[in-house]
């Protein structure tokens, strides 16, 4: 039986819209895998959504079946309030045409933020002009009111750059009002990651916990212990784990993360699919 969402589809959409006029703090919803929605001052930033079964269909008759273990949390066409959407890299669970095209249709003024190195690939996959996405590299930032997004390196499994030195895999720090959050994209621990992230003093770090196992035949991520330790070392006020409970072959029990977070004294919150958390 599929893992059930805390709330989904129309109920989730109504929950998002119910707080759109709230002026205090900000709100976060987990949409599954690495997808998170941020709401601040009535504006919405959507990190790396994957809201389809495109990978399950693509790999159905291969030696790497992507068997879904949790239900889809929302039809992307219901997300008609999005101002900014990111894709941290070109893997389909972070850059999915079946997810993004309905979102673009419902949000004609949306801004898409991606790594500069991926501009051509993204435009071809999404059948958009190459000038459609706004592009970042590390040590750069852009402002899309009320959000300021900084590009930071991600190692998936290595920090890769194109011939011009532009990152192919990226994380994002988003600053809005007095708040900052870090979305890792997909990344391993690499030399310098703490030094890069610690100065941001993030309110939330969204960190993967599924680990890096070669037998899965896919690029890996932080494991549950590393995510708990990284959150502590960068001084995150809260760590929310992600990249688990989507595909049977590439998941992790979040209780393992909870145990390590308790051991390290890392503040955390494990969200259910479609669940909201409010930061004041």
C-alpha positions as semicolon CSV with decimal commas, in nm:
position;residue;x (nm);y (nm);z (nm)
1;X;0,000;0,000;0,000
2;X;0,128;0,346;-0,090
3;X;0,233;0,582;0,189
4;X;-0,059;0,821;0,226
5;X;-0,030;1,199;0,216
6;X;-0,118;1,405;0,522
7;X;-0,323;1,619;0,285
8;X;-0,335;1,626;-0,093
9;X;-0,481;1,771;-0,410
10;X;-0,765;2,020;-0,354
11;X;-0,733;2,012;0,026
12;X;-0,362;2,090;0,001
13;X;-0,424;2,367;-0,253
14;X;-0,685;2,518;-0,021
15;X;-0,443;2,500;0,272
16;X;-0,181;2,690;0,072
17;X;-0,427;2,958;-0,031
18;X;-0,576;2,992;0,318
19;X;-0,264;3,167;0,450
20;X;-0,175;3,374;0,145
21;X;-0,256;3,702;0,321
22;X;-0,064;3,620;0,636
23;X;0,210;3,874;0,704
24;X;0,391;3,705;0,992
25;X;0,665;3,449;0,935
26;X;0,668;3,203;0,647
27;X;0,524;2,862;0,568
28;X;0,667;2,546;0,411
29;X;0,494;2,244;0,257
30;X;0,670;1,920;0,160
31;X;0,548;1,797;-0,178
32;X;0,749;1,473;-0,184
33;X;1,104;1,379;-0,287
34;X;1,294;1,712;-0,293
35;X;0,995;1,936;-0,359
36;X;0,923;2,213;-0,108
37;X;0,691;2,511;-0,137
38;X;0,777;2,834;0,049
39;X;0,511;3,098;0,112
40;X;0,615;3,446;0,227
41;X;0,412;3,768;0,205
42;X;0,174;3,605;-0,039
43;X;0,452;3,499;-0,277
44;X;0,549;3,139;-0,350
45;X;0,887;2,978;-0,418
46;X;0,878;2,614;-0,530
47;X;1,198;2,409;-0,500
48;X;1,257;2,116;-0,740
49;X;0,905;1,970;-0,776
50;X;0,845;1,617;-0,904
51;X;0,472;1,556;-0,928
52;X;0,421;1,289;-1,191
53;X;0,490;0,924;-1,266
54;X;0,721;0,993;-1,559
55;X;1,016;0,802;-1,411
56;X;0,802;0,505;-1,312
57;X;0,682;0,481;-1,672
58;X;1,028;0,538;-1,820
59;X;1,197;0,259;-1,620
60;X;0,908;0,013;-1,598
61;X;1,070;-0,254;-1,817
62;X;1,434;-0,208;-1,712
63;X;1,668;-0,347;-1,446
64;X;1,618;-0,023;-1,250
65;X;1,240;0,001;-1,193
66;X;1,130;0,320;-1,020
67;X;0,847;0,169;-0,817
68;X;0,657;0,443;-0,635
69;X;0,595;0,384;-0,261
70;X;0,409;0,706;-0,175
71;X;0,109;0,865;-0,339
72;X;0,125;1,177;-0,552
73;X;0,055;1,468;-0,324
74;X;-0,093;1,717;-0,572
75;X;-0,180;1,759;-0,938
76;X;0,070;2,024;-1,058
77;X;-0,215;2,205;-1,238
78;X;-0,354;2,293;-0,893
79;X;-0,042;2,495;-0,814
80;X;-0,167;2,814;-0,974
81;X;0,004;3,050;-0,728
82;X;0,374;2,993;-0,804
83;X;0,605;3,292;-0,855
84;X;0,944;3,120;-0,867
85;X;1,041;2,758;-0,938
86;X;1,387;2,600;-0,927
87;X;1,562;2,306;-1,086
88;X;1,890;2,230;-0,911
89;X;2,010;1,989;-1,183
90;X;1,896;1,796;-1,487
91;X;1,781;1,466;-1,333
92;X;1,411;1,413;-1,397
93;X;1,303;1,409;-1,031
94;X;1,432;1,768;-1,023
95;X;1,351;1,868;-1,382
96;X;1,031;1,700;-1,493
97;X;0,842;1,826;-1,796
98;X;0,521;1,649;-1,686
99;X;0,536;1,850;-1,363
100;X;0,665;2,182;-1,489
101;X;0,463;2,235;-1,805
102;X;0,125;2,236;-1,622
103;X;0,275;2,472;-1,364
104;X;0,396;2,707;-1,638
105;X;0,053;2,702;-1,800
106;X;-0,118;2,801;-1,474
107;X;0,148;3,061;-1,385
108;X;0,234;3,256;-1,703
109;X;0,454;3,510;-1,519
110;X;0,661;3,247;-1,335
111;X;1,038;3,277;-1,309
112;X;1,244;2,958;-1,337
113;X;1,590;2,952;-1,174
114;X;1,851;2,695;-1,284
115;X;2,228;2,648;-1,302
116;X;2,372;2,842;-1,597
117;X;2,544;2,528;-1,730
118;X;2,205;2,363;-1,783
119;X;2,038;2,637;-1,988
120;X;2,033;2,456;-2,323
121;X;1,933;2,118;-2,177
122;X;1,650;2,274;-1,978
123;X;1,518;2,473;-2,272
124;X;1,516;2,161;-2,490
125;X;1,347;1,939;-2,232
126;X;1,079;2,197;-2,156
127;X;1,051;2,324;-2,516
128;X;1,116;2,679;-2,402
129;X;1,334;2,954;-2,544
130;X;1,690;2,948;-2,408
131;X;1,625;3,288;-2,253
132;X;1,326;3,158;-2,053
133;X;1,512;3,045;-1,738
134;X;1,707;3,276;-1,511
135;X;2,049;3,125;-1,456
136;X;2,291;3,121;-1,164
137;X;2,640;3,003;-1,085
138;X;2,806;2,974;-0,745
139;X;2,917;3,305;-0,592
140;X;2,621;3,470;-0,767
141;X;2,275;3,573;-0,657
142;X;1,959;3,704;-0,816
143;X;1,661;3,890;-0,675
144;X;1,302;3,802;-0,763
145;X;1,093;3,991;-0,509
146;X;1,070;3,906;-0,228
147;X;1,326;3,629;-0,276
148;X;1,701;3,656;-0,318
149;X;1,856;3,329;-0,438
150;X;2,223;3,238;-0,399
151;X;2,384;2,954;-0,591
152;X;2,600;2,709;-0,395
153;X;2,787;2,400;-0,520
154;X;2,638;2,052;-0,497
155;X;2,834;1,728;-0,542
156;X;2,624;1,465;-0,720
157;X;2,848;1,268;-0,698
158;X;3,117;1,525;-0,776
159;X;3,116;1,900;-0,819
160;X;3,091;1,914;-1,198
161;X;3,138;2,219;-1,419
162;X;3,104;2,279;-1,791
163;X;3,387;2,398;-2,011
164;X;3,314;2,756;-1,902
165;X;3,344;2,663;-1,533
166;X;2,972;2,680;-1,462
167;X;2,816;2,441;-1,210
168;X;2,596;2,156;-1,335
169;X;2,471;2,059;-0,987
170;X;2,363;2,331;-0,749
171;X;2,199;2,402;-0,417
172;X;2,018;2,725;-0,339
173;X;2,007;2,955;-0,040
174;X;1,692;3,167;-0,050
175;X;1,678;3,486;0,154
176;X;1,347;3,664;0,211
177;X;1,284;3,928;0,474
178;X;1,475;3,824;0,788
179;X;1,479;3,455;0,687
180;X;1,711;3,222;0,500
181;X;1,663;2,862;0,388
182;X;1,903;2,622;0,217
183;X;1,782;2,370;-0,039
184;X;2,059;2,123;-0,106
185;X;1,948;1,990;-0,441
186;X;2,121;1,650;-0,456
187;X;2,460;1,648;-0,288
188;X;2,723;1,452;-0,101
189;X;2,939;1,604;0,170
190;X;3,236;1,779;0,009
191;X;3,535;1,976;0,132
192;X;3,426;2,329;0,209
193;X;3,052;2,273;0,230
194;X;3,037;2,379;0,596
195;X;3,244;2,692;0,530
196;X;3,012;2,789;0,244
197;X;2,686;2,734;0,431
198;X;2,761;2,831;0,791
199;X;2,778;3,209;0,730
200;X;2,421;3,210;0,600
201;X;2,287;3,105;0,944
202;X;1,990;2,938;0,779
203;X;1,655;2,901;0,949
204;X;1,589;2,574;0,762
205;X;1,821;2,334;0,582
206;X;1,643;2,092;0,350
207;X;1,886;1,797;0,336
208;X;1,871;1,459;0,157
209;X;1,906;1,141;0,362
210;X;1,889;0,856;0,109
211;X;2,267;0,802;0,099
212;X;2,506;0,688;-0,170
213;X;2,491;0,318;-0,257
214;X;2,658;0,215;-0,586
215;X;2,432;-0,090;-0,621
216;X;2,143;0,147;-0,685
217;X;2,312;0,257;-1,010
218;X;2,223;0,621;-0,952
219;X;2,413;0,920;-0,816
220;X;2,392;0,948;-0,439
221;X;2,336;1,193;-0,158
222;X;2,412;1,258;0,204
223;X;2,308;0,969;0,424
224;X;2,098;1,013;0,737
225;X;2,401;1,049;0,966
226;X;2,570;1,305;0,740
227;X;2,252;1,510;0,711
228;X;2,213;1,524;1,088
229;X;2,580;1,616;1,131
230;X;2,583;1,875;0,853
231;X;2,278;2,049;0,995
232;X;2,453;2,073;1,330
233;X;2,783;2,194;1,186
234;X;2,630;2,473;0,977
235;X;2,417;2,589;1,270
236;X;2,082;2,537;1,098
237;X;1,795;2,631;1,325
238;X;1,598;2,341;1,175
239;X;1,673;2,050;0,942
240;X;1,397;1,897;0,730
241;X;1,499;1,573;0,555
242;X;1,405;1,494;0,197
243;X;1,477;1,256;-0,092
244;X;1,320;0,945;0,060
245;X;0,989;0,753;0,046
246;X;0,940;0,804;-0,326
247;X;1,102;0,505;-0,500
248;X;1,139;0,161;-0,349
249;X;1,501;0,117;-0,462
250;X;1,629;0,456;-0,344
251;X;1,491;0,547;-0,002
252;X;1,573;0,559;0,369
253;X;1,384;0,531;0,695
254;X;1,359;0,886;0,838
255;X;1,366;0,737;1,188
256;X;1,736;0,666;1,130
257;X;1,783;1,039;1,069
258;X;1,580;1,121;1,379
259;X;1,803;0,900;1,594
260;X;2,121;1,069;1,468
261;X;1,972;1,418;1,495
262;X;1,884;1,344;1,857
263;X;2,236;1,214;1,914
264;X;2,400;1,526;1,766
265;X;2,151;1,772;1,912
266;X;2,044;1,883;1,564
267;X;1,704;2,054;1,561
268;X;1,477;1,883;1,309
269;X;1,125;1,827;1,185
270;X;1,015;1,532;0,972
271;X;0,724;1,637;0,755
272;X;0,448;1,417;0,620
273;X;0,355;1,447;0,255
274;X;0,160;1,768;0,205
275;X;0,216;1,883;0,562
276;X;0,273;2,248;0,649
277;X;0,519;2,394;0,896
278;X;0,511;2,758;1,002
279;X;0,817;2,960;1,103
280;X;0,755;3,282;1,294
